[in-house]
Amino acid sequence: MTERFPFVACAYARALAESSDAFRRQLEPDVRELEDDEELGPDPFDEEGEASGCFGLKQRFPDRVLVMTSNACFMNCRHCTRKGLLRHAEVVRSDEELAACAAYVQEHPLVRDVLLSGGDPLVLPDAEVMRFVRAFAALPQVDVVRLCTRAPCVNPARVTRDLAALLGRCGKVWVNTQFNHPDELTPAAAEACTNLVRAGLPVSCQTVLLAGVNDSADVLLDLFRALQRARVRPYYVFQCDPVAGISHFRVPLERAVEIERECAARIGGLGLPRFVADVPGADRKIPLAELEV
Ligand code: SF4
């Protein structure tokens, strides 16, 4: 199984998995990963095939682009949408490739939001991370450089004050991270988030709704409250994508909507994220309630 979907976990993630069943289920290979319907492919959003014509850059929406900065992560999440793609991803490495990505953005003036993703950009050294950040932050049309990283959750020591200060000085960086269960908000994780916030970086959380991990309103509400205490905005709860190898994590839509309603009745304002699905071919994230039949 790990030949098809490799197992990767840093020391911190392994230790957290020892103390939390909910986190262990996101880290440990499961034989059900091989039982998926053959109709499900590894790439429902055609991330491999999106023909931007620019190596390592993907564009699905007019106002934003995704730049692949690495094909490695501190831990290979078993529910990852890109689990079948990461090893083969087109990763931007050379200055010429990066300059071509910046030129692509300039040729598409509607683009104002650049997502630095992968893999996890923070597996790269600080200087490399900043090379990417500066290349896009320097473009006047770009308002937001979004750093998509799970480091605050799975390797919080990586989020040093020095790194946060570098990112904060840039003035355009926002951080998107992923916490899925309150067990993940350890003191070290909360400190990583605090480092970012103190450096002036807005930090948001995109949680994935996962069967057996967080598919109850009680668990999610504890998570949202813990995130707010760490000054992280609970932003989205994603329905698990229709990708080969992760079906056993998918929560039935009816149940997901039920959970959303219960959360909405019990927490409001900034504590309540939007529950959405990324639907292949759609021009936006679709609220779960709109998908209900
Ligand atoms: S950190 Fe993100 S990209 Fe990496 S395996 Fe986890 S979900 Fe996928």
Short mmCIF file of C-alpha atoms and ligand atoms in Angstrom, two decimals:
data_model
loop_
_atom_site.label_atom_id
_atom_site.label_comp_id
_atom_site.label_asym_id
_atom_site.label_seq_id
_atom_site.Cartn_x
_atom_site.Cartn_y
_atom_site.Cartn_z
CA MET A 1 0.00 0.00 0.00
CA THR A 2 2.79 2.45 0.89
CA GLU A 3 4.27 1.86 -2.56
CA ARG A 4 1.19 3.53 -4.02
CA PHE A 5 0.58 6.01 -1.20
CA PRO A 6 3.88 6.49 0.68
CA PHE A 7 4.05 6.84 4.45
CA VAL A 8 5.88 9.99 5.63
CA ALA A 9 5.76 11.47 9.13
CA CYS A 10 8.20 13.70 11.01
CA ALA A 11 9.09 12.98 14.63
CA TYR A 12 6.59 15.51 16.02
CA ALA A 13 3.72 14.03 13.97
CA ARG A 14 4.60 10.49 15.09
CA ALA A 15 4.63 11.57 18.73
CA LEU A 16 1.28 13.35 18.39
CA ALA A 17 -0.20 10.22 16.81
CA GLU A 18 0.84 8.25 19.91
CA SER A 19 -1.30 10.46 22.10
CA SER A 20 -4.28 11.09 19.81
CA ASP A 21 -6.36 8.47 17.99
CA ALA A 22 -7.96 11.19 15.87
CA PHE A 23 -4.59 12.35 14.64
CA ARG A 24 -3.26 8.79 14.25
CA ARG A 25 -6.06 8.05 11.76
CA GLN A 26 -4.78 10.90 9.57
CA LEU A 27 -1.23 9.53 9.65
CA GLU A 28 -1.44 5.72 9.60
CA PRO A 29 -1.90 3.85 6.30
CA ASP A 30 -5.21 1.97 6.16
CA VAL A 31 -5.98 -0.99 3.93
CA ARG A 32 -9.23 0.73 2.87
CA GLU A 33 -7.13 3.15 0.81
CA LEU A 34 -6.78 0.37 -1.76
CA GLU A 35 -10.48 -0.49 -1.87
CA ASP A 36 -11.71 2.53 -3.79
CA ASP A 37 -13.91 2.34 -6.81
CA GLU A 38 -11.79 2.32 -9.98
CA GLU A 39 -13.84 5.20 -11.35
CA LEU A 40 -12.23 7.50 -8.83
CA GLY A 41 -8.99 8.85 -10.18
CA PRO A 42 -6.08 10.56 -8.45
CA ASP A 43 -6.86 13.98 -9.96
CA PRO A 44 -10.55 15.02 -10.12
CA PHE A 45 -9.64 18.69 -10.44
CA ASP A 46 -7.30 18.05 -13.32
CA GLU A 47 -4.49 19.73 -11.41
CA GLU A 48 -1.96 17.84 -13.49
CA GLY A 49 -3.58 18.77 -16.75
CA GLU A 50 -4.49 22.40 -16.22
CA ALA A 51 -2.81 23.96 -19.16
CA SER A 52 -1.57 27.28 -17.89
CA GLY A 53 1.38 26.56 -20.16
CA CYS A 54 3.57 27.61 -17.28
CA PHE A 55 5.59 24.95 -15.48
CA GLY A 56 4.44 24.43 -11.87
CA LEU A 57 1.63 27.00 -12.03
CA LYS A 58 -2.06 26.03 -12.04
CA GLN A 59 -5.05 28.27 -12.63
CA ARG A 60 -8.62 27.14 -11.98
CA PHE A 61 -10.15 30.51 -11.10
CA PRO A 62 -9.66 33.89 -12.80
CA ASP A 63 -8.44 35.78 -9.71
CA ARG A 64 -5.95 33.29 -8.27
CA VAL A 65 -3.21 30.90 -9.20
CA LEU A 66 -1.50 28.05 -7.42
CA VAL A 67 2.25 27.65 -7.54
CA MET A 68 3.79 24.28 -6.66
CA THR A 69 6.80 24.98 -4.48
CA SER A 70 7.61 21.45 -3.31
CA ASN A 71 6.34 17.90 -3.57
CA ALA A 72 7.13 16.93 -0.01
CA CYS A 73 5.32 17.35 3.31
CA PHE A 74 6.22 16.91 6.97
CA MET A 75 3.63 14.16 6.97
CA ASN A 76 1.68 12.53 4.17
CA CYS A 77 -1.90 13.01 5.37
CA ARG A 78 -3.86 9.91 4.45
CA HIS A 79 -6.83 12.10 3.41
CA CYS A 80 -4.79 14.38 1.13
CA THR A 81 -6.48 15.34 -2.13
CA ARG A 82 -3.11 15.24 -3.89
CA LYS A 83 -1.95 11.94 -2.41
CA GLY A 84 -1.72 10.30 -5.83
CA LEU A 85 -0.03 13.30 -7.44
CA LEU A 86 2.55 14.69 -5.10
CA ARG A 87 5.50 12.59 -6.17
CA HIS A 88 4.97 13.56 -9.81
CA ALA A 89 4.09 17.23 -9.27
CA GLU A 90 5.76 19.87 -11.41
CA VAL A 91 7.73 21.74 -8.77
CA VAL A 92 9.13 25.19 -9.48
CA ARG A 93 12.83 25.18 -8.61
CA SER A 94 14.98 27.37 -10.86
CA ASP A 95 15.00 31.17 -10.99
CA GLU A 96 13.94 30.92 -14.64
CA GLU A 97 10.88 28.82 -13.77
CA LEU A 98 9.93 31.22 -10.98
CA ALA A 99 10.39 34.24 -13.27
CA ALA A 100 8.13 32.52 -15.84
CA CYS A 101 5.43 32.07 -13.16
CA ALA A 102 5.67 35.76 -12.19
CA ALA A 103 5.47 36.72 -15.87
CA TYR A 104 2.35 34.55 -16.25
CA VAL A 105 0.71 36.43 -13.39
CA GLN A 106 1.59 39.76 -14.99
CA GLU A 107 0.04 38.60 -18.25
CA HIS A 108 -3.20 37.82 -16.36
CA PRO A 109 -4.12 41.09 -14.65
CA LEU A 110 -7.19 39.63 -12.92
CA VAL A 111 -4.93 37.52 -10.72
CA ARG A 112 -4.54 39.13 -7.31
CA ASP A 113 -4.08 36.11 -5.07
CA VAL A 114 -1.13 33.69 -5.38
CA LEU A 115 -1.23 30.43 -3.43
CA LEU A 116 2.13 28.94 -2.57
CA SER A 117 1.43 25.28 -2.10
CA GLY A 118 2.76 21.84 -2.91
CA GLY A 119 3.43 19.74 -0.87
CA ASP A 120 4.25 22.06 1.96
CA PRO A 121 6.27 25.19 1.14
CA LEU A 122 7.75 25.17 4.65
CA VAL A 123 9.77 22.01 3.98
CA LEU A 124 11.99 24.49 2.13
CA PRO A 125 14.58 26.59 3.97
CA ASP A 126 13.60 30.14 4.93
CA ALA A 127 15.59 31.69 2.07
CA GLU A 128 13.79 29.51 -0.47
CA VAL A 129 10.37 30.31 1.00
CA MET A 130 11.19 34.00 0.78
CA ARG A 131 12.40 33.64 -2.81
CA PHE A 132 8.87 32.53 -3.74
CA VAL A 133 7.15 35.10 -1.54
CA ARG A 134 9.17 38.03 -2.88
CA ALA A 135 8.75 37.03 -6.52
CA PHE A 136 4.98 37.49 -6.25
CA ALA A 137 4.69 40.11 -3.50
CA ALA A 138 6.74 42.44 -5.72
CA LEU A 139 3.97 42.50 -8.34
CA PRO A 140 1.67 45.51 -7.76
CA GLN A 141 -1.42 43.57 -8.95
CA VAL A 142 -0.93 40.91 -6.24
CA ASP A 143 -2.73 41.75 -3.00
CA VAL A 144 -2.31 38.41 -1.27
CA VAL A 145 0.40 35.76 -1.20
CA ARG A 146 -1.18 32.78 0.52
CA LEU A 147 1.20 30.39 2.20
CA CYS A 148 -0.58 27.03 2.40
CA THR A 149 1.12 24.99 5.10
CA ARG A 150 0.24 22.37 7.66
CA ALA A 151 3.46 23.05 9.58
CA PRO A 152 1.75 24.80 12.54
CA CYS A 153 -0.12 21.53 13.15
CA VAL A 154 2.30 18.77 12.13
CA ASN A 155 5.73 20.36 12.75
CA PRO A 156 5.19 23.54 14.79
CA ALA A 157 8.89 24.01 15.60
CA ARG A 158 9.35 24.92 11.92
CA VAL A 159 7.33 28.10 12.48
CA THR A 160 10.05 30.09 14.20
CA ARG A 161 9.81 33.73 15.21
CA ASP A 162 12.53 34.50 12.67
CA LEU A 163 10.54 32.97 9.83
CA ALA A 164 7.35 34.68 10.99
CA ALA A 165 9.17 38.03 11.11
CA LEU A 166 10.48 37.57 7.56
CA LEU A 167 7.02 36.70 6.28
CA GLY A 168 5.39 39.52 8.25
CA ARG A 169 7.76 42.16 6.89
CA CYS A 170 6.62 41.37 3.37
CA GLY A 171 3.18 42.84 4.12
CA LYS A 172 1.18 40.67 1.71
CA VAL A 173 1.45 37.17 3.21
CA TRP A 174 -1.56 35.36 4.64
CA VAL A 175 -1.21 31.88 6.12
CA ASN A 176 -3.66 29.07 5.44
CA THR A 177 -3.23 26.06 7.64
CA GLN A 178 -5.09 22.87 8.50
CA PHE A 179 -6.16 21.59 11.92
CA ASN A 180 -8.76 18.84 11.98
CA HIS A 181 -9.16 17.94 15.63
CA PRO A 182 -8.79 19.80 18.96
CA ASP A 183 -6.04 17.35 20.03
CA GLU A 184 -3.87 19.01 17.38
CA LEU A 185 -3.93 22.40 19.14
CA THR A 186 -1.05 21.48 21.46
CA PRO A 187 0.86 24.23 23.31
CA ALA A 188 3.57 23.97 20.62
CA ALA A 189 0.99 24.36 17.83
CA ALA A 190 -0.63 27.31 19.59
CA GLU A 191 2.81 28.92 19.96
CA ALA A 192 3.48 28.48 16.24
CA CYS A 193 0.20 30.24 15.45
CA THR A 194 1.00 32.99 17.96
CA ASN A 195 4.38 33.56 16.29
CA LEU A 196 2.62 34.15 12.99
CA VAL A 197 -0.11 36.37 14.40
CA ARG A 198 2.36 38.49 16.41
CA ALA A 199 4.32 39.06 13.21
CA GLY A 200 1.18 40.54 11.66
CA LEU A 201 0.13 37.58 9.52
CA PRO A 202 -3.56 36.73 9.21
CA VAL A 203 -3.93 32.99 9.90
CA SER A 204 -6.91 30.93 8.74
CA CYS A 205 -7.73 27.27 9.12
CA GLN A 206 -9.16 24.99 6.44
CA THR A 207 -10.43 21.90 8.22
CA VAL A 208 -11.29 18.72 6.35
CA LEU A 209 -14.40 16.88 7.52
CA LEU A 210 -13.20 13.32 8.14
CA ALA A 211 -15.19 10.25 9.16
CA GLY A 212 -13.80 8.81 12.38
CA VAL A 213 -11.80 11.96 13.10
CA ASN A 214 -14.05 15.00 13.47
CA ASP A 215 -17.50 14.06 12.16
CA SER A 216 -19.43 15.42 15.11
CA ALA A 217 -20.53 18.92 16.07
CA ASP A 218 -19.07 18.52 19.57
CA VAL A 219 -15.58 17.81 18.22
CA LEU A 220 -15.72 20.57 15.62
CA LEU A 221 -17.00 23.14 18.11
CA ASP A 222 -14.12 22.29 20.46
CA LEU A 223 -11.78 22.73 17.50
CA PHE A 224 -13.24 26.09 16.43
CA ARG A 225 -13.01 27.42 19.99
CA ALA A 226 -9.42 26.21 20.36
CA LEU A 227 -8.52 27.84 17.05
CA GLN A 228 -10.02 31.13 18.16
CA ARG A 229 -8.07 31.00 21.41
CA ALA A 230 -4.94 30.66 19.24
CA ARG A 231 -6.25 33.63 17.18
CA VAL A 232 -6.70 31.47 14.09
CA ARG A 233 -9.83 32.08 12.04
CA PRO A 234 -11.84 28.91 11.35
CA TYR A 235 -12.40 29.61 7.67
CA TYR A 236 -13.60 26.54 5.79
CA VAL A 237 -14.72 23.02 6.60
CA PHE A 238 -14.21 21.00 3.44
CA GLN A 239 -16.12 17.94 2.45
CA CYS A 240 -13.48 15.30 1.63
CA ASP A 241 -12.76 15.30 -2.11
CA PRO A 242 -13.76 12.45 -4.48
CA VAL A 243 -10.21 11.14 -4.83
CA ALA A 244 -8.97 7.56 -5.02
CA GLY A 245 -7.68 6.31 -1.68
CA ILE A 246 -9.68 8.52 0.65
CA SER A 247 -13.32 7.41 0.29
CA HIS A 248 -13.36 5.86 3.74
CA PHE A 249 -12.91 9.39 5.17
CA ARG A 250 -15.91 10.85 3.34
CA VAL A 251 -18.85 11.82 5.52
CA PRO A 252 -22.24 11.35 3.78
CA LEU A 253 -23.55 14.71 2.59
CA GLU A 254 -26.75 14.53 4.67
CA ARG A 255 -24.73 13.93 7.82
CA ALA A 256 -22.30 16.74 6.92
CA VAL A 257 -25.19 19.19 6.52
CA GLU A 258 -26.64 18.03 9.84
CA ILE A 259 -23.29 18.69 11.55
CA GLU A 260 -23.07 22.13 9.95
CA ARG A 261 -26.58 23.04 11.18
CA GLU A 262 -25.77 21.94 14.70
CA CYS A 263 -22.55 23.96 14.69
CA ALA A 264 -24.36 27.04 13.38
CA ALA A 265 -26.91 26.76 16.19
CA ARG A 266 -24.18 26.66 18.82
CA ILE A 267 -21.50 29.09 17.67
CA GLY A 268 -21.67 32.28 15.67
CA GLY A 269 -19.69 35.11 14.20
CA LEU A 270 -16.01 34.49 13.63
CA GLY A 271 -16.22 31.06 15.28
CA LEU A 272 -18.27 29.52 12.48
CA PRO A 273 -16.48 28.54 9.27
CA ARG A 274 -18.19 27.93 5.92
CA PHE A 275 -18.92 24.29 5.15
CA VAL A 276 -18.14 23.75 1.47
CA ALA A 277 -17.17 21.24 -1.17
CA ASP A 278 -14.68 21.62 -3.98
CA VAL A 279 -16.66 20.29 -6.92
CA PRO A 280 -14.84 19.31 -10.14
CA GLY A 281 -15.70 21.85 -12.85
CA ALA A 282 -17.35 24.37 -10.48
CA ASP A 283 -16.30 28.01 -10.62
CA ARG A 284 -16.34 28.41 -6.82
CA LYS A 285 -16.44 26.45 -3.58
CA ILE A 286 -20.00 25.19 -3.20
CA PRO A 287 -21.79 25.49 0.18
CA LEU A 288 -22.86 22.02 1.36
CA ALA A 289 -26.49 23.11 1.77
CA GLU A 290 -26.61 23.88 -2.00
CA LEU A 291 -25.53 20.32 -2.80
CA GLU A 292 -28.19 18.67 -0.72
CA VAL A 293 -30.75 16.83 -2.84
S1 SF4 B 1 0.18 18.72 4.43
FE1 SF4 B 1 -1.37 19.25 2.88
S2 SF4 B 1 -0.43 18.74 0.89
FE2 SF4 B 1 0.76 17.71 2.52
S3 SF4 B 1 -0.13 15.67 2.67
FE3 SF4 B 1 -1.14 16.95 4.22
S4 SF4 B 1 -2.97 17.71 3.17
FE4 SF4 B 1 -1.60 16.96 1.57
#
